[in-house]
Amino acid sequence: MKNHFRGWVIVAVVIAVQFLLEVTLGRVVVAPAVLVPVLVYLSLSDSDYWSLEGAFWSGFVIDILLHQPPGVSSLAMLSGIALSGRILQITTGAHEMTFLMNALMASIFSDLFFIFMAARPVGSGFSVFTFMIVPRILFPLLVYLGISLLAGKRSRETI
């Protein structure tokens, strides 16, 4: 059995960051979604443990912290990550592109599943404001892409 201590520390920090973003920035605009991309990254680089155990427990904790119905975020993240993984099994590509596409699709599916399940009555949460998930999802991924492009350029300059 693998030691997942380092991964749990990362996930705990990201849960705290996501919680703080939701309760501060989320009151003014939509808060960036950082938890799902981190779980996708950990599952691609480490093991599927993070797409199952990590998604379940981190979703449960974030639901409790944000006073959501317990398990809704867990189920949304589990479904979103699984669906995006199934779709991307038919594609090939570099690791970074696989991560970006997987994280993008997992975030979109997770947010749509969450909106569907968390609204009362179920499914009534869709409206024009549903499109606000686009900047919520794209911002962290664009930051990641920018950092990886800058790091790649800098590493080529040192050679």
PDB file of C-alpha atoms in Angstrom:
ATOM      1  CA  MET A   1       0.000   0.000   0.000  1.00  0.00           C
ATOM      2  CA  LYS A   2       1.309   3.389  -0.981  1.00  0.00           C
ATOM      3  CA  ASN A   3       1.909   6.148   1.501  1.00  0.00           C
ATOM      4  CA  HIS A   4      -0.393   8.995   0.491  1.00  0.00           C
ATOM      5  CA  PHE A   5       0.632  11.405   3.253  1.00  0.00           C
ATOM      6  CA  ARG A   6       2.155  14.005   0.889  1.00  0.00           C
ATOM      7  CA  GLY A   7      -0.954  13.919  -1.307  1.00  0.00           C
ATOM      8  CA  TRP A   8      -3.288  14.364   1.661  1.00  0.00           C
ATOM      9  CA  VAL A   9      -1.280  17.371   2.823  1.00  0.00           C
ATOM     10  CA  ILE A  10      -1.642  18.900  -0.638  1.00  0.00           C
ATOM     11  CA  VAL A  11      -5.369  18.122  -0.734  1.00  0.00           C
ATOM     12  CA  ALA A  12      -5.883  19.577   2.762  1.00  0.00           C
ATOM     13  CA  VAL A  13      -4.190  22.821   1.727  1.00  0.00           C
ATOM     14  CA  VAL A  14      -6.243  22.973  -1.470  1.00  0.00           C
ATOM     15  CA  ILE A  15      -9.477  22.333   0.469  1.00  0.00           C
ATOM     16  CA  ALA A  16      -8.591  25.253   2.754  1.00  0.00           C
ATOM     17  CA  VAL A  17      -7.817  27.454  -0.269  1.00  0.00           C
ATOM     18  CA  GLN A  18     -11.055  26.433  -2.022  1.00  0.00           C
ATOM     19  CA  PHE A  19     -13.044  27.117   1.139  1.00  0.00           C
ATOM     20  CA  LEU A  20     -11.471  30.564   1.557  1.00  0.00           C
ATOM     21  CA  LEU A  21     -12.074  31.392  -2.105  1.00  0.00           C
ATOM     22  CA  GLU A  22     -15.714  30.347  -1.825  1.00  0.00           C
ATOM     23  CA  VAL A  23     -16.458  32.376   1.315  1.00  0.00           C
ATOM     24  CA  THR A  24     -14.574  35.501   0.218  1.00  0.00           C
ATOM     25  CA  LEU A  25     -14.349  35.835  -3.548  1.00  0.00           C
ATOM     26  CA  GLY A  26     -17.405  33.657  -4.063  1.00  0.00           C
ATOM     27  CA  ARG A  27     -19.615  36.294  -2.469  1.00  0.00           C
ATOM     28  CA  VAL A  28     -18.684  38.862  -5.139  1.00  0.00           C
ATOM     29  CA  VAL A  29     -17.991  36.763  -8.252  1.00  0.00           C
ATOM     30  CA  VAL A  30     -17.629  33.046  -8.849  1.00  0.00           C
ATOM     31  CA  ALA A  31     -14.713  31.495  -6.995  1.00  0.00           C
ATOM     32  CA  PRO A  32     -12.106  29.662  -9.087  1.00  0.00           C
ATOM     33  CA  ALA A  33     -12.343  25.886  -8.960  1.00  0.00           C
ATOM     34  CA  VAL A  34      -8.959  24.610  -7.789  1.00  0.00           C
ATOM     35  CA  LEU A  35      -9.855  21.333  -6.077  1.00  0.00           C
ATOM     36  CA  VAL A  36     -10.830  19.223  -9.098  1.00  0.00           C
ATOM     37  CA  PRO A  37      -7.718  20.088 -11.168  1.00  0.00           C
ATOM     38  CA  VAL A  38      -5.489  19.187  -8.207  1.00  0.00           C
ATOM     39  CA  LEU A  39      -7.254  15.836  -7.783  1.00  0.00           C
ATOM     40  CA  VAL A  40      -6.923  15.178 -11.524  1.00  0.00           C
ATOM     41  CA  TYR A  41      -3.223  16.053 -11.392  1.00  0.00           C
ATOM     42  CA  LEU A  42      -2.647  13.758  -8.416  1.00  0.00           C
ATOM     43  CA  SER A  43      -4.567  10.913 -10.050  1.00  0.00           C
ATOM     44  CA  LEU A  44      -2.605  11.270 -13.307  1.00  0.00           C
ATOM     45  CA  SER A  45       0.788  11.586 -11.625  1.00  0.00           C
ATOM     46  CA  ASP A  46       0.330   9.233  -8.672  1.00  0.00           C
ATOM     47  CA  SER A  47      -2.606   6.812  -8.835  1.00  0.00           C
ATOM     48  CA  ASP A  48      -6.354   6.493  -9.272  1.00  0.00           C
ATOM     49  CA  TYR A  49      -6.605   6.643  -5.492  1.00  0.00           C
ATOM     50  CA  TRP A  50      -7.031  10.408  -5.804  1.00  0.00           C
ATOM     51  CA  SER A  51      -9.890  10.205  -8.277  1.00  0.00           C
ATOM     52  CA  LEU A  52     -11.759   7.944  -5.857  1.00  0.00           C
ATOM     53  CA  GLU A  53     -10.719   8.394  -2.223  1.00  0.00           C
ATOM     54  CA  GLY A  54      -9.462  11.940  -2.703  1.00  0.00           C
ATOM     55  CA  ALA A  55     -12.596  13.083  -4.516  1.00  0.00           C
ATOM     56  CA  PHE A  56     -14.911  11.427  -2.001  1.00  0.00           C
ATOM     57  CA  TRP A  57     -13.314  12.727   1.181  1.00  0.00           C
ATOM     58  CA  SER A  58     -12.379  16.182  -0.083  1.00  0.00           C
ATOM     59  CA  GLY A  59     -15.895  16.651  -1.461  1.00  0.00           C
ATOM     60  CA  PHE A  60     -17.403  15.555   1.835  1.00  0.00           C
ATOM     61  CA  VAL A  61     -15.207  17.980   3.799  1.00  0.00           C
ATOM     62  CA  ILE A  62     -15.923  20.911   1.473  1.00  0.00           C
ATOM     63  CA  ASP A  63     -19.672  20.183   1.733  1.00  0.00           C
ATOM     64  CA  ILE A  64     -19.515  20.261   5.523  1.00  0.00           C
ATOM     65  CA  LEU A  65     -17.471  23.481   5.523  1.00  0.00           C
ATOM     66  CA  LEU A  66     -19.772  25.249   3.062  1.00  0.00           C
ATOM     67  CA  HIS A  67     -23.014  23.919   4.578  1.00  0.00           C
ATOM     68  CA  GLN A  68     -23.969  22.046   1.411  1.00  0.00           C
ATOM     69  CA  PRO A  69     -25.917  18.796   1.430  1.00  0.00           C
ATOM     70  CA  PRO A  70     -23.275  16.239   2.527  1.00  0.00           C
ATOM     71  CA  GLY A  71     -22.011  14.105  -0.316  1.00  0.00           C
ATOM     72  CA  VAL A  72     -23.172  16.284  -3.215  1.00  0.00           C
ATOM     73  CA  SER A  73     -19.683  17.589  -4.005  1.00  0.00           C
ATOM     74  CA  SER A  74     -18.243  14.098  -3.540  1.00  0.00           C
ATOM     75  CA  LEU A  75     -20.699  12.572  -5.969  1.00  0.00           C
ATOM     76  CA  ALA A  76     -20.232  15.437  -8.437  1.00  0.00           C
ATOM     77  CA  MET A  77     -16.431  15.176  -8.349  1.00  0.00           C
ATOM     78  CA  LEU A  78     -16.456  11.376  -8.549  1.00  0.00           C
ATOM     79  CA  SER A  79     -18.819  11.509 -11.533  1.00  0.00           C
ATOM     80  CA  GLY A  80     -16.996  14.349 -13.268  1.00  0.00           C
ATOM     81  CA  ILE A  81     -13.530  12.840 -12.898  1.00  0.00           C
ATOM     82  CA  ALA A  82     -14.748   9.385 -13.950  1.00  0.00           C
ATOM     83  CA  LEU A  83     -16.610  10.693 -17.003  1.00  0.00           C
ATOM     84  CA  SER A  84     -13.687  12.826 -18.164  1.00  0.00           C
ATOM     85  CA  GLY A  85     -11.312   9.896 -17.651  1.00  0.00           C
ATOM     86  CA  ARG A  86     -13.513   7.624 -19.750  1.00  0.00           C
ATOM     87  CA  ILE A  87     -13.733  10.191 -22.543  1.00  0.00           C
ATOM     88  CA  LEU A  88      -9.979  10.768 -22.562  1.00  0.00           C
ATOM     89  CA  GLN A  89      -9.147   7.052 -22.646  1.00  0.00           C
ATOM     90  CA  ILE A  90      -9.759   7.168 -26.382  1.00  0.00           C
ATOM     91  CA  THR A  91      -7.291  10.025 -26.918  1.00  0.00           C
ATOM     92  CA  THR A  92      -3.544  10.196 -26.781  1.00  0.00           C
ATOM     93  CA  GLY A  93      -1.208  13.094 -26.173  1.00  0.00           C
ATOM     94  CA  ALA A  94       1.484  14.602 -24.057  1.00  0.00           C
ATOM     95  CA  HIS A  95       1.050  14.456 -20.282  1.00  0.00           C
ATOM     96  CA  GLU A  96       0.446  18.206 -19.926  1.00  0.00           C
ATOM     97  CA  MET A  97      -2.238  18.268 -22.604  1.00  0.00           C
ATOM     98  CA  THR A  98      -3.856  15.183 -21.118  1.00  0.00           C
ATOM     99  CA  PHE A  99      -3.876  16.910 -17.742  1.00  0.00           C
ATOM    100  CA  LEU A 100      -5.363  20.123 -19.132  1.00  0.00           C
ATOM    101  CA  MET A 101      -8.105  18.368 -21.097  1.00  0.00           C
ATOM    102  CA  ASN A 102      -8.880  15.982 -18.269  1.00  0.00           C
ATOM    103  CA  ALA A 103      -8.983  18.772 -15.670  1.00  0.00           C
ATOM    104  CA  LEU A 104     -11.127  20.955 -17.938  1.00  0.00           C
ATOM    105  CA  MET A 105     -13.667  18.229 -18.639  1.00  0.00           C
ATOM    106  CA  ALA A 106     -13.678  16.958 -15.044  1.00  0.00           C
ATOM    107  CA  SER A 107     -14.282  20.490 -13.741  1.00  0.00           C
ATOM    108  CA  ILE A 108     -17.101  21.147 -16.214  1.00  0.00           C
ATOM    109  CA  PHE A 109     -18.818  17.828 -15.529  1.00  0.00           C
ATOM    110  CA  SER A 110     -18.346  18.168 -11.755  1.00  0.00           C
ATOM    111  CA  ASP A 111     -19.834  21.660 -11.680  1.00  0.00           C
ATOM    112  CA  LEU A 112     -22.785  20.655 -13.893  1.00  0.00           C
ATOM    113  CA  PHE A 113     -23.475  17.562 -11.781  1.00  0.00           C
ATOM    114  CA  PHE A 114     -23.242  19.677  -8.619  1.00  0.00           C
ATOM    115  CA  ILE A 115     -25.684  22.286  -9.970  1.00  0.00           C
ATOM    116  CA  PHE A 116     -28.075  19.516 -10.956  1.00  0.00           C
ATOM    117  CA  MET A 117     -27.940  17.689  -7.609  1.00  0.00           C
ATOM    118  CA  ALA A 118     -27.646  20.577  -5.138  1.00  0.00           C
ATOM    119  CA  ALA A 119     -30.637  22.598  -6.364  1.00  0.00           C
ATOM    120  CA  ARG A 120     -33.999  22.001  -4.760  1.00  0.00           C
ATOM    121  CA  PRO A 121     -35.979  20.619  -6.518  1.00  0.00           C
ATOM    122  CA  VAL A 122     -33.269  18.566  -8.196  1.00  0.00           C
ATOM    123  CA  GLY A 123     -32.359  19.939 -11.612  1.00  0.00           C
ATOM    124  CA  SER A 124     -33.892  23.377 -11.131  1.00  0.00           C
ATOM    125  CA  GLY A 125     -30.545  25.145 -10.700  1.00  0.00           C
ATOM    126  CA  PHE A 126     -29.845  25.636 -14.394  1.00  0.00           C
ATOM    127  CA  SER A 127     -30.260  29.157 -15.750  1.00  0.00           C
ATOM    128  CA  VAL A 128     -28.319  31.790 -17.651  1.00  0.00           C
ATOM    129  CA  PHE A 129     -26.044  32.061 -14.601  1.00  0.00           C
ATOM    130  CA  THR A 130     -24.891  28.483 -15.194  1.00  0.00           C
ATOM    131  CA  PHE A 131     -22.440  29.910 -17.731  1.00  0.00           C
ATOM    132  CA  MET A 132     -20.578  31.476 -14.780  1.00  0.00           C
ATOM    133  CA  ILE A 133     -18.843  28.126 -14.332  1.00  0.00           C
ATOM    134  CA  VAL A 134     -16.760  28.894 -17.439  1.00  0.00           C
ATOM    135  CA  PRO A 135     -14.516  31.556 -15.830  1.00  0.00           C
ATOM    136  CA  ARG A 136     -14.547  29.558 -12.585  1.00  0.00           C
ATOM    137  CA  ILE A 137     -13.028  26.611 -14.412  1.00  0.00           C
ATOM    138  CA  LEU A 138     -10.814  28.353 -16.961  1.00  0.00           C
ATOM    139  CA  PHE A 139      -8.984  30.757 -14.624  1.00  0.00           C
ATOM    140  CA  PRO A 140      -7.001  28.150 -12.624  1.00  0.00           C
ATOM    141  CA  LEU A 141      -6.219  26.151 -15.764  1.00  0.00           C
ATOM    142  CA  LEU A 142      -4.965  29.237 -17.611  1.00  0.00           C
ATOM    143  CA  VAL A 143      -2.787  30.102 -14.622  1.00  0.00           C
ATOM    144  CA  TYR A 144      -1.373  26.561 -14.675  1.00  0.00           C
ATOM    145  CA  LEU A 145      -0.775  26.734 -18.428  1.00  0.00           C
ATOM    146  CA  GLY A 146       0.940  30.122 -18.094  1.00  0.00           C
ATOM    147  CA  ILE A 147       3.204  28.891 -15.308  1.00  0.00           C
ATOM    148  CA  SER A 148       4.124  25.723 -17.201  1.00  0.00           C
ATOM    149  CA  LEU A 149       4.844  27.705 -20.381  1.00  0.00           C
ATOM    150  CA  LEU A 150       7.032  30.175 -18.475  1.00  0.00           C
ATOM    151  CA  ALA A 151       8.834  27.366 -16.660  1.00  0.00           C
ATOM    152  CA  GLY A 152       9.369  25.515 -19.924  1.00  0.00           C
ATOM    153  CA  LYS A 153      10.744  28.631 -21.609  1.00  0.00           C
ATOM    154  CA  ARG A 154      13.036  29.387 -18.675  1.00  0.00           C
ATOM    155  CA  SER A 155      14.353  25.813 -18.553  1.00  0.00           C
ATOM    156  CA  ARG A 156      15.165  25.927 -22.292  1.00  0.00           C
ATOM    157  CA  GLU A 157      17.049  29.209 -21.801  1.00  0.00           C
ATOM    158  CA  THR A 158      19.352  27.651 -19.197  1.00  0.00           C
ATOM    159  CA  ILE A 159      20.426  24.808 -21.496  1.00  0.00           C
TER     160      ILE A 159
END
